[in-house]
PDB file of C-alpha atoms in Angstrom:
ATOM      1  CA  MET A  18      53.256 -46.049 153.016  1.00  0.00           C
ATOM      2  CA  THR A  19      56.998 -45.513 152.525  1.00  0.00           C
ATOM      3  CA  ARG A  20      58.095 -48.741 150.757  1.00  0.00           C
ATOM      4  CA  HIS A  21      57.406 -49.311 147.098  1.00  0.00           C
ATOM      5  CA  VAL A  22      54.173 -51.034 146.188  1.00  0.00           C
ATOM      6  CA  LYS A  23      54.585 -54.621 145.002  1.00  0.00           C
ATOM      7  CA  ASN A  24      53.924 -55.280 141.319  1.00  0.00           C
ATOM      8  CA  ASP A  25      51.050 -57.642 142.120  1.00  0.00           C
ATOM      9  CA  GLU A  26      49.407 -54.958 144.222  1.00  0.00           C
ATOM     10  CA  LEU A  27      49.803 -52.423 141.435  1.00  0.00           C
ATOM     11  CA  LEU A  28      48.264 -54.854 138.975  1.00  0.00           C
ATOM     12  CA  LYS A  29      45.342 -55.446 141.323  1.00  0.00           C
ATOM     13  CA  TYR A  30      45.013 -51.682 141.799  1.00  0.00           C
ATOM     14  CA  GLN A  31      44.882 -51.110 138.053  1.00  0.00           C
ATOM     15  CA  MET A  32      42.376 -53.930 137.595  1.00  0.00           C
ATOM     16  CA  ASP A  33      40.138 -52.550 140.329  1.00  0.00           C
ATOM     17  CA  LEU A  34      40.531 -55.675 142.445  1.00  0.00           C
ATOM     18  CA  LEU A  35      41.403 -53.998 145.731  1.00  0.00           C
ATOM     19  CA  GLU A  36      39.215 -52.856 148.580  1.00  0.00           C
ATOM     20  CA  GLU A  37      38.704 -49.107 148.743  1.00  0.00           C
ATOM     21  CA  GLY A  38      40.941 -48.626 151.816  1.00  0.00           C
ATOM     22  CA  LYS A  39      43.912 -50.339 150.208  1.00  0.00           C
ATOM     23  CA  ALA A  40      43.303 -48.633 146.874  1.00  0.00           C
ATOM     24  CA  LYS A  41      43.241 -45.244 148.605  1.00  0.00           C
ATOM     25  CA  SER A  42      46.619 -45.758 150.316  1.00  0.00           C
ATOM     26  CA  ILE A  43      48.180 -46.849 146.989  1.00  0.00           C
ATOM     27  CA  ARG A  44      46.680 -43.812 145.282  1.00  0.00           C
ATOM     28  CA  GLN A  45      48.313 -41.548 147.863  1.00  0.00           C
ATOM     29  CA  HIS A  46      51.666 -43.337 147.539  1.00  0.00           C
ATOM     30  CA  LEU A  47      51.600 -43.030 143.750  1.00  0.00           C
ATOM     31  CA  LYS A  48      51.335 -39.252 144.053  1.00  0.00           C
ATOM     32  CA  ARG A  49      54.839 -39.060 145.499  1.00  0.00           C
ATOM     33  CA  CYS A  50      56.609 -42.161 144.095  1.00  0.00           C
ATOM     34  CA  ARG A  51      57.871 -41.993 140.520  1.00  0.00           C
ATOM     35  CA  THR A  52      59.164 -45.611 140.576  1.00  0.00           C
ATOM     36  CA  CYS A  53      55.748 -46.998 141.438  1.00  0.00           C
ATOM     37  CA  ARG A  54      54.097 -44.750 138.856  1.00  0.00           C
ATOM     38  CA  SER A  55      56.426 -46.217 136.208  1.00  0.00           C
ATOM     39  CA  ALA A  56      55.618 -49.731 137.383  1.00  0.00           C
ATOM     40  CA  LEU A  57      51.914 -48.897 137.188  1.00  0.00           C
ATOM     41  CA  ASP A  58      52.357 -47.582 133.637  1.00  0.00           C
ATOM     42  CA  ARG A  59      53.991 -50.894 132.672  1.00  0.00           C
ATOM     43  CA  ALA A  60      51.045 -52.798 134.135  1.00  0.00           C
ATOM     44  CA  LYS A  61      48.618 -50.564 132.200  1.00  0.00           C
ATOM     45  CA  ALA A  62      50.547 -51.170 128.961  1.00  0.00           C
ATOM     46  CA  ASP A  63      50.533 -54.935 129.524  1.00  0.00           C
ATOM     47  CA  LEU A  64      46.791 -54.934 130.139  1.00  0.00           C
ATOM     48  CA  HIS A  65      46.366 -52.931 126.944  1.00  0.00           C
ATOM     49  CA  VAL A  66      48.296 -55.609 125.017  1.00  0.00           C
ATOM     50  CA  ILE A  67      46.199 -58.417 126.523  1.00  0.00           C
ATOM     51  CA  GLY A  68      43.001 -56.670 125.441  1.00  0.00           C
ATOM     52  CA  GLY A  69      44.431 -55.740 122.049  1.00  0.00           C
ATOM     53  CA  PHE A  70      43.306 -58.654 119.897  1.00  0.00           C
ATOM     54  CA  ASN A  71      41.717 -56.918 116.956  1.00  0.00           C
ATOM     55  CA  PRO A  72      41.764 -58.836 113.677  1.00  0.00           C
ATOM     56  CA  GLU A  73      40.933 -56.919 110.534  1.00  0.00           C
ATOM     57  CA  MET A  74      37.486 -57.800 109.293  1.00  0.00           C
ATOM     58  CA  GLU A  75      34.845 -56.369 107.073  1.00  0.00           C
ATOM     59  CA  ILE A  76      31.485 -55.858 108.727  1.00  0.00           C
ATOM     60  CA  ILE A  77      28.591 -56.696 106.441  1.00  0.00           C
ATOM     61  CA  VAL A  78      25.286 -56.014 108.116  1.00  0.00           C
ATOM     62  CA  PRO A  79      22.758 -58.736 107.247  1.00  0.00           C
ATOM     63  CA  PRO A  80      19.125 -57.768 106.628  1.00  0.00           C
ATOM     64  CA  LEU A  81      16.963 -57.539 109.716  1.00  0.00           C
ATOM     65  CA  PRO A  82      15.638 -61.067 110.360  1.00  0.00           C
ATOM     66  CA  THR A  83      11.874 -61.338 110.531  1.00  0.00           C
ATOM     67  CA  SER A  84      10.452 -63.073 113.559  1.00  0.00           C
ATOM     68  CA  SER A  85       7.947 -65.923 113.322  1.00  0.00           C
ATOM     69  CA  SER A  86       5.237 -63.701 114.796  1.00  0.00           C
ATOM     70  CA  SER A  87       5.780 -61.041 112.151  1.00  0.00           C
ATOM     71  CA  ARG A  88       5.743 -63.770 109.482  1.00  0.00           C
ATOM     72  CA  VAL A  89       2.361 -64.919 110.809  1.00  0.00           C
ATOM     73  CA  GLN A  90       1.154 -61.316 110.806  1.00  0.00           C
ATOM     74  CA  SER A  91       2.249 -60.889 107.177  1.00  0.00           C
ATOM     75  CA  PHE A  92       0.475 -64.108 106.222  1.00  0.00           C
ATOM     76  CA  LEU A  93      -2.733 -62.987 107.952  1.00  0.00           C
ATOM     77  CA  ARG A  94      -2.491 -59.584 106.265  1.00  0.00           C
ATOM     78  CA  VAL A  95      -2.232 -61.152 102.804  1.00  0.00           C
ATOM     79  CA  ALA A  96      -5.039 -63.601 103.611  1.00  0.00           C
ATOM     80  CA  ALA A  97      -7.276 -60.722 104.745  1.00  0.00           C
ATOM     81  CA  ILE A  98      -6.574 -58.745 101.552  1.00  0.00           C
ATOM     82  CA  LEU A  99      -7.407 -61.791  99.408  1.00  0.00           C
ATOM     83  CA  ALA A 100     -10.644 -62.447 101.334  1.00  0.00           C
ATOM     84  CA  ILE A 101     -11.766 -58.821 100.991  1.00  0.00           C
ATOM     85  CA  GLY A 102     -10.931 -58.888  97.278  1.00  0.00           C
ATOM     86  CA  PHE A 103     -12.913 -62.075  96.809  1.00  0.00           C
ATOM     87  CA  LEU A 104     -15.979 -60.665  98.613  1.00  0.00           C
ATOM     88  CA  LEU A 105     -15.831 -57.423  96.624  1.00  0.00           C
ATOM     89  CA  GLY A 106     -15.606 -59.443  93.420  1.00  0.00           C
ATOM     90  CA  VAL A 107     -18.654 -61.504  94.323  1.00  0.00           C
ATOM     91  CA  LEU A 108     -20.698 -58.432  95.293  1.00  0.00           C
ATOM     92  CA  THR A 109     -19.848 -56.423  92.165  1.00  0.00           C
ATOM     93  CA  SER A 110     -20.513 -59.381  89.862  1.00  0.00           C
ATOM     94  CA  GLU A 111     -23.985 -59.696  91.451  1.00  0.00           C
ATOM     95  CA  SER A 112     -24.843 -56.015  90.951  1.00  0.00           C
ATOM     96  CA  LEU A 113     -23.463 -55.749  87.410  1.00  0.00           C
ATOM     97  CA  ARG A 114     -25.043 -58.931  86.139  1.00  0.00           C
ATOM     98  CA  SER A 115     -26.799 -58.355  82.684  1.00  0.00           C
ATOM     99  CA  PRO A 116     -30.324 -59.712  82.037  1.00  0.00           C
ATOM    100  CA  ALA A 117     -30.532 -63.329  80.995  1.00  0.00           C
ATOM    101  CA  VAL A 118     -30.618 -64.017  77.268  1.00  0.00           C
ATOM    102  CA  GLU A 119     -33.489 -66.213  76.167  1.00  0.00           C
ATOM    103  CA  ILE A 120     -32.492 -68.705  73.538  1.00  0.00           C
ATOM    104  CA  VAL A 121     -35.378 -69.803  71.331  1.00  0.00           C
ATOM    105  CA  PRO A 122     -34.710 -73.031  69.448  1.00  0.00           C
ATOM    106  CA  GLN A 123     -35.397 -72.749  65.719  1.00  0.00           C
ATOM    107  CA  HIS A 124     -36.462 -75.895  63.907  1.00  0.00           C
ATOM    108  CA  PHE A 125     -35.444 -76.577  60.301  1.00  0.00           C
ATOM    109  CA  VAL A 126     -38.394 -77.790  58.301  1.00  0.00           C
ATOM    110  CA  GLY A 127     -37.352 -79.931  55.348  1.00  0.00           C
ATOM    111  CA  SER A 128     -38.285 -83.142  53.612  1.00  0.00           C
ATOM    112  CA  PRO A 129     -39.001 -86.123  55.816  1.00  0.00           C
ATOM    113  CA  PRO A 130     -36.195 -88.648  56.239  1.00  0.00           C
ATOM    114  CA  ALA A 131     -35.875 -91.433  53.700  1.00  0.00           C
ATOM    115  CA  THR A 132     -37.368 -94.706  54.772  1.00  0.00           C
ATOM    116  CA  THR A 133     -36.861 -96.876  51.606  1.00  0.00           C
ATOM    117  CA  VAL A 134     -33.840 -97.482  49.355  1.00  0.00           C
ATOM    118  CA  GLY A 135     -35.610 -96.005  46.309  1.00  0.00           C
ATOM    119  CA  GLN A 136     -35.950 -92.703  47.912  1.00  0.00           C
ATOM    120  CA  PHE A 137     -32.140 -92.227  48.006  1.00  0.00           C
ATOM    121  CA  THR A 138     -30.553 -90.345  45.138  1.00  0.00           C
ATOM    122  CA  VAL A 139     -27.565 -91.972  43.488  1.00  0.00           C
ATOM    123  CA  CYS A 140     -24.414 -89.928  43.288  1.00  0.00           C
ATOM    124  CA  PRO A 141     -23.043 -89.429  39.785  1.00  0.00           C
TER     125      PRO A 141
ATOM    126  CA  MET B  20      21.236 -39.857 123.494  1.00  0.00           C
ATOM    127  CA  ILE B  21      19.431 -42.991 122.449  1.00  0.00           C
ATOM    128  CA  SER B  22      20.550 -46.093 124.350  1.00  0.00           C
ATOM    129  CA  ASP B  23      21.384 -49.414 122.767  1.00  0.00           C
ATOM    130  CA  TRP B  24      18.397 -50.878 124.607  1.00  0.00           C
ATOM    131  CA  GLU B  25      16.162 -48.410 122.829  1.00  0.00           C
ATOM    132  CA  TYR B  26      17.722 -49.262 119.469  1.00  0.00           C
ATOM    133  CA  LEU B  27      17.069 -52.907 120.250  1.00  0.00           C
ATOM    134  CA  GLY B  28      13.390 -52.118 120.846  1.00  0.00           C
ATOM    135  CA  ARG B  29      13.234 -50.322 117.520  1.00  0.00           C
ATOM    136  CA  ALA B  30      14.992 -53.189 115.726  1.00  0.00           C
ATOM    137  CA  ARG B  31      12.468 -55.595 117.228  1.00  0.00           C
ATOM    138  CA  ASN B  32       9.745 -53.437 115.701  1.00  0.00           C
ATOM    139  CA  GLY B  33      11.337 -53.890 112.303  1.00  0.00           C
ATOM    140  CA  GLU B  34      13.435 -50.709 112.062  1.00  0.00           C
ATOM    141  CA  GLU B  35      16.347 -51.583 109.763  1.00  0.00           C
ATOM    142  CA  GLU B  36      18.416 -48.526 110.701  1.00  0.00           C
ATOM    143  CA  ALA B  37      18.386 -49.411 114.411  1.00  0.00           C
ATOM    144  CA  TRP B  38      19.419 -52.977 113.555  1.00  0.00           C
ATOM    145  CA  ARG B  39      22.287 -51.753 111.375  1.00  0.00           C
ATOM    146  CA  LEU B  40      23.539 -49.407 114.064  1.00  0.00           C
ATOM    147  CA  LEU B  41      23.543 -52.051 116.800  1.00  0.00           C
ATOM    148  CA  PHE B  42      25.226 -54.550 114.529  1.00  0.00           C
ATOM    149  CA  GLU B  43      28.000 -52.173 113.486  1.00  0.00           C
ATOM    150  CA  ARG B  44      28.593 -51.105 117.079  1.00  0.00           C
ATOM    151  CA  HIS B  45      28.922 -54.549 118.692  1.00  0.00           C
ATOM    152  CA  TYR B  46      29.523 -57.184 116.021  1.00  0.00           C
ATOM    153  CA  GLY B  47      33.333 -56.772 115.935  1.00  0.00           C
ATOM    154  CA  ALA B  48      33.686 -57.195 119.694  1.00  0.00           C
ATOM    155  CA  LEU B  49      31.522 -60.326 119.647  1.00  0.00           C
ATOM    156  CA  VAL B  50      33.602 -61.840 116.841  1.00  0.00           C
ATOM    157  CA  ARG B  51      36.848 -61.128 118.708  1.00  0.00           C
ATOM    158  CA  MET B  52      35.487 -62.638 121.888  1.00  0.00           C
ATOM    159  CA  SER B  53      34.065 -65.760 120.232  1.00  0.00           C
ATOM    160  CA  ALA B  54      37.206 -66.241 118.125  1.00  0.00           C
ATOM    161  CA  LEU B  55      39.377 -66.346 121.231  1.00  0.00           C
ATOM    162  CA  ILE B  56      37.184 -69.062 122.706  1.00  0.00           C
ATOM    163  CA  ILE B  57      36.731 -71.327 119.714  1.00  0.00           C
ATOM    164  CA  GLY B  58      39.816 -70.476 117.669  1.00  0.00           C
ATOM    165  CA  SER B  59      38.195 -69.726 114.319  1.00  0.00           C
ATOM    166  CA  ILE B  60      37.279 -66.358 112.852  1.00  0.00           C
ATOM    167  CA  ASP B  61      34.709 -67.782 110.434  1.00  0.00           C
ATOM    168  CA  THR B  62      32.833 -69.676 113.131  1.00  0.00           C
ATOM    169  CA  ALA B  63      33.119 -66.661 115.431  1.00  0.00           C
ATOM    170  CA  LYS B  64      31.373 -64.549 112.784  1.00  0.00           C
ATOM    171  CA  ASP B  65      28.518 -67.065 112.644  1.00  0.00           C
ATOM    172  CA  ILE B  66      28.271 -67.051 116.440  1.00  0.00           C
ATOM    173  CA  ALA B  67      28.193 -63.249 116.592  1.00  0.00           C
ATOM    174  CA  GLN B  68      25.415 -63.186 114.021  1.00  0.00           C
ATOM    175  CA  GLU B  69      23.484 -65.863 115.894  1.00  0.00           C
ATOM    176  CA  ALA B  70      23.865 -63.858 119.103  1.00  0.00           C
ATOM    177  CA  PHE B  71      22.229 -60.899 117.389  1.00  0.00           C
ATOM    178  CA  THR B  72      19.374 -63.053 116.136  1.00  0.00           C
ATOM    179  CA  CYS B  73      18.847 -64.463 119.655  1.00  0.00           C
ATOM    180  CA  LEU B  74      18.845 -60.924 120.978  1.00  0.00           C
ATOM    181  CA  LEU B  75      16.192 -59.870 118.529  1.00  0.00           C
ATOM    182  CA  HIS B  76      13.897 -62.790 119.285  1.00  0.00           C
ATOM    183  CA  ASP B  77      14.387 -62.683 123.053  1.00  0.00           C
ATOM    184  CA  ARG B  78      11.186 -61.109 124.321  1.00  0.00           C
ATOM    185  CA  ASN B  79      12.408 -60.680 127.890  1.00  0.00           C
ATOM    186  CA  GLU B  80      12.875 -57.086 128.932  1.00  0.00           C
ATOM    187  CA  HIS B  81      16.494 -56.300 129.900  1.00  0.00           C
ATOM    188  CA  HIS B  82      16.754 -52.577 130.079  1.00  0.00           C
ATOM    189  CA  GLY B  83      19.093 -52.483 133.047  1.00  0.00           C
ATOM    190  CA  GLY B  84      22.857 -52.914 132.921  1.00  0.00           C
ATOM    191  CA  SER B  85      25.220 -52.786 130.018  1.00  0.00           C
ATOM    192  CA  PHE B  86      23.939 -53.798 126.610  1.00  0.00           C
ATOM    193  CA  ARG B  87      27.443 -54.922 125.586  1.00  0.00           C
ATOM    194  CA  ALA B  88      27.664 -57.205 128.613  1.00  0.00           C
ATOM    195  CA  TYR B  89      24.266 -58.670 127.818  1.00  0.00           C
ATOM    196  CA  VAL B  90      24.958 -59.435 124.176  1.00  0.00           C
ATOM    197  CA  SER B  91      28.480 -60.634 125.052  1.00  0.00           C
ATOM    198  CA  THR B  92      27.042 -63.137 127.500  1.00  0.00           C
ATOM    199  CA  ILE B  93      24.797 -64.538 124.757  1.00  0.00           C
ATOM    200  CA  ALA B  94      27.755 -64.858 122.368  1.00  0.00           C
ATOM    201  CA  PHE B  95      29.947 -66.327 125.114  1.00  0.00           C
ATOM    202  CA  ARG B  96      27.423 -69.065 125.860  1.00  0.00           C
ATOM    203  CA  LEU B  97      26.972 -69.842 122.165  1.00  0.00           C
ATOM    204  CA  ALA B  98      30.750 -70.022 121.720  1.00  0.00           C
ATOM    205  CA  LEU B  99      31.150 -72.412 124.661  1.00  0.00           C
ATOM    206  CA  LYS B 100      28.359 -74.571 123.272  1.00  0.00           C
ATOM    207  CA  GLU B 101      30.026 -74.652 119.867  1.00  0.00           C
ATOM    208  CA  LYS B 102      33.378 -75.461 121.416  1.00  0.00           C
ATOM    209  CA  ALA B 103      31.844 -78.372 123.331  1.00  0.00           C
ATOM    210  CA  ARG B 104      30.193 -79.597 120.131  1.00  0.00           C
ATOM    211  CA  VAL B 105      33.478 -79.507 118.245  1.00  0.00           C
ATOM    212  CA  ARG B 106      35.241 -81.338 121.058  1.00  0.00           C
ATOM    213  CA  ARG B 107      32.536 -84.017 120.989  1.00  0.00           C
ATOM    214  CA  ILE B 108      32.929 -84.442 117.242  1.00  0.00           C
ATOM    215  CA  GLY B 109      36.688 -84.738 117.679  1.00  0.00           C
ATOM    216  CA  GLN B 110      36.282 -87.374 120.362  1.00  0.00           C
ATOM    217  CA  SER B 111      33.685 -89.380 118.457  1.00  0.00           C
ATOM    218  CA  GLY B 112      36.153 -90.300 115.729  1.00  0.00           C
ATOM    219  CA  HIS B 113      35.285 -87.739 113.057  1.00  0.00           C
ATOM    220  CA  PRO B 114      38.085 -85.258 113.532  1.00  0.00           C
ATOM    221  CA  GLU B 115      38.069 -84.240 109.871  1.00  0.00           C
ATOM    222  CA  SER B 116      34.585 -82.765 110.167  1.00  0.00           C
ATOM    223  CA  ALA B 117      35.787 -80.597 113.004  1.00  0.00           C
ATOM    224  CA  ASP B 118      38.964 -79.533 111.300  1.00  0.00           C
ATOM    225  CA  ASP B 119      37.327 -78.271 108.103  1.00  0.00           C
ATOM    226  CA  SER B 120      36.055 -75.015 109.550  1.00  0.00           C
ATOM    227  CA  TYR B 121      38.495 -74.720 112.459  1.00  0.00           C
ATOM    228  CA  SER B 122      41.558 -73.323 110.869  1.00  0.00           C
ATOM    229  CA  PRO B 123      43.934 -72.166 113.603  1.00  0.00           C
ATOM    230  CA  LEU B 124      43.157 -68.584 114.430  1.00  0.00           C
ATOM    231  CA  HIS B 125      46.776 -67.460 114.398  1.00  0.00           C
ATOM    232  CA  SER B 126      47.163 -68.524 110.761  1.00  0.00           C
ATOM    233  CA  VAL B 127      44.685 -65.896 109.591  1.00  0.00           C
ATOM    234  CA  MET B 128      46.180 -63.107 111.671  1.00  0.00           C
ATOM    235  CA  GLN B 129      48.045 -60.604 109.593  1.00  0.00           C
ATOM    236  CA  ARG B 130      50.166 -59.024 112.305  1.00  0.00           C
ATOM    237  CA  GLU B 131      52.764 -61.011 114.180  1.00  0.00           C
ATOM    238  CA  GLU B 132      52.011 -59.562 117.612  1.00  0.00           C
ATOM    239  CA  GLN B 133      48.368 -60.514 117.163  1.00  0.00           C
ATOM    240  CA  ARG B 134      49.370 -64.083 116.361  1.00  0.00           C
ATOM    241  CA  HIS B 135      51.508 -64.202 119.500  1.00  0.00           C
ATOM    242  CA  LEU B 136      48.683 -62.831 121.614  1.00  0.00           C
ATOM    243  CA  VAL B 137      46.241 -65.432 120.297  1.00  0.00           C
ATOM    244  CA  ARG B 138      48.754 -68.197 121.023  1.00  0.00           C
ATOM    245  CA  VAL B 139      49.318 -66.941 124.543  1.00  0.00           C
ATOM    246  CA  ILE B 140      45.599 -66.673 125.314  1.00  0.00           C
ATOM    247  CA  HIS B 141      45.087 -70.183 123.947  1.00  0.00           C
ATOM    248  CA  MET B 142      47.848 -71.534 126.153  1.00  0.00           C
ATOM    249  CA  LEU B 143      45.895 -70.489 129.250  1.00  0.00           C
ATOM    250  CA  PRO B 144      43.661 -72.976 131.066  1.00  0.00           C
ATOM    251  CA  ASP B 145      39.977 -72.686 130.044  1.00  0.00           C
ATOM    252  CA  GLN B 146      38.937 -70.912 133.245  1.00  0.00           C
ATOM    253  CA  TYR B 147      41.612 -68.255 132.867  1.00  0.00           C
ATOM    254  CA  ARG B 148      40.920 -67.763 129.175  1.00  0.00           C
ATOM    255  CA  GLU B 149      37.197 -67.359 129.816  1.00  0.00           C
ATOM    256  CA  THR B 150      37.715 -64.682 132.463  1.00  0.00           C
ATOM    257  CA  ILE B 151      40.123 -62.767 130.213  1.00  0.00           C
ATOM    258  CA  VAL B 152      37.687 -62.950 127.319  1.00  0.00           C
ATOM    259  CA  LEU B 153      34.685 -61.820 129.356  1.00  0.00           C
ATOM    260  CA  ARG B 154      36.533 -58.982 131.055  1.00  0.00           C
ATOM    261  CA  PHE B 155      38.658 -57.599 128.226  1.00  0.00           C
ATOM    262  CA  TYR B 156      36.496 -58.375 125.220  1.00  0.00           C
ATOM    263  CA  GLY B 157      32.991 -58.732 126.632  1.00  0.00           C
ATOM    264  CA  GLU B 158      33.406 -55.698 128.911  1.00  0.00           C
ATOM    265  CA  LEU B 159      31.554 -57.428 131.742  1.00  0.00           C
ATOM    266  CA  SER B 160      31.818 -56.187 135.317  1.00  0.00           C
ATOM    267  CA  TYR B 161      33.094 -58.639 137.932  1.00  0.00           C
ATOM    268  CA  GLU B 162      29.532 -59.048 139.200  1.00  0.00           C
ATOM    269  CA  GLU B 163      28.238 -59.807 135.692  1.00  0.00           C
ATOM    270  CA  MET B 164      31.083 -62.271 135.158  1.00  0.00           C
ATOM    271  CA  ALA B 165      30.201 -64.022 138.413  1.00  0.00           C
ATOM    272  CA  GLU B 166      26.607 -64.366 137.259  1.00  0.00           C
ATOM    273  CA  THR B 167      27.604 -65.630 133.806  1.00  0.00           C
ATOM    274  CA  LEU B 168      30.140 -68.141 135.121  1.00  0.00           C
ATOM    275  CA  GLY B 169      28.048 -69.175 138.110  1.00  0.00           C
ATOM    276  CA  VAL B 170      30.784 -68.523 140.669  1.00  0.00           C
ATOM    277  CA  PRO B 171      31.196 -65.991 143.514  1.00  0.00           C
ATOM    278  CA  VAL B 172      32.614 -62.535 142.730  1.00  0.00           C
ATOM    279  CA  GLY B 173      35.677 -63.326 144.874  1.00  0.00           C
ATOM    280  CA  THR B 174      36.456 -66.341 142.667  1.00  0.00           C
ATOM    281  CA  VAL B 175      36.133 -64.209 139.544  1.00  0.00           C
ATOM    282  CA  LYS B 176      38.526 -61.610 140.953  1.00  0.00           C
ATOM    283  CA  SER B 177      41.023 -64.260 141.924  1.00  0.00           C
ATOM    284  CA  ARG B 178      40.804 -65.965 138.515  1.00  0.00           C
ATOM    285  CA  ILE B 179      41.185 -62.772 136.511  1.00  0.00           C
ATOM    286  CA  PHE B 180      44.211 -61.723 138.551  1.00  0.00           C
ATOM    287  CA  TYR B 181      46.025 -65.031 138.061  1.00  0.00           C
ATOM    288  CA  ALA B 182      44.941 -65.171 134.418  1.00  0.00           C
ATOM    289  CA  VAL B 183      46.497 -61.781 133.717  1.00  0.00           C
ATOM    290  CA  LYS B 184      49.605 -62.685 135.697  1.00  0.00           C
ATOM    291  CA  GLU B 185      50.019 -65.899 133.707  1.00  0.00           C
ATOM    292  CA  CYS B 186      49.397 -64.034 130.480  1.00  0.00           C
ATOM    293  CA  ARG B 187      52.093 -61.473 131.327  1.00  0.00           C
ATOM    294  CA  LYS B 188      54.531 -64.259 132.173  1.00  0.00           C
ATOM    295  CA  LEU B 189      53.924 -66.038 128.862  1.00  0.00           C
ATOM    296  CA  MET B 190      54.133 -62.804 126.892  1.00  0.00           C
ATOM    297  CA  LYS B 191      57.429 -61.872 128.557  1.00  0.00           C
ATOM    298  CA  LYS B 192      58.818 -65.297 127.651  1.00  0.00           C
ATOM    299  CA  ARG B 193      57.936 -64.613 124.019  1.00  0.00           C
ATOM    300  CA  GLY B 194      59.432 -61.163 124.115  1.00  0.00           C
ATOM    301  CA  MET B 195      56.100 -59.452 123.654  1.00  0.00           C
ATOM    302  CA  LEU B 196      56.437 -57.171 126.659  1.00  0.00           C
TER     303      LEU B 196
END
């Protein structure tokens, strides 16, 4: 290849759009042609500008989201702990139960209830 | 060296550190990519975050190929979906609801050359813009782009070449190159 490489071809070369045979001949030409190397550098710089959109922004990492399956697992775990606690409570209350207290009713023995008016005392 | 795929596995198992590392490594690129498609940094941030959540909940095994390309494809699809939604809202007679969160991207850019670049990329036809975004910001290979866009590799190569050529032309007109 003695003529200069066209700009479009250089752009394709830089963007890896050419077949290997064509790319190889351009590579060999570039070794001995300063003009084409400069043109290639311009293409590289342009591509760098096109890919250079980089707005300033603060990256705040949010907490790791929990999946629905892990939420279900957490729920089941809590439910299991509660069930075990309940069973343990029932079992220990059975074993530690104190003997029943017998309550004996005590009757008050006094005068029989009044049945006639005369039997009532008059308040002063 | 631990791969991003491995960090993803750890994050899925609830490891906060792996999640933080993946997020810090790829979030910025996803925001840039989404912002160029939909034209709003704030919405792009939401899309990038949603892409990460999708990634975490996706139980399919994808341990081959580039992690960046994979997560970029998720964000790209979400951004296109959002863009279509906003267009629908605009067409259905409620433009104000679309405009609230869609401040023009160039207005929030601090540096002038960045504003020019955003304008130029937005002046491109959709197909050209999408190829530029996937290649330069999503870091997808031509084969991965073909798969994402549902077109042959030859079409992708042709589109990206003309997209870059058009971009260079517009940038030269604006004195950027």
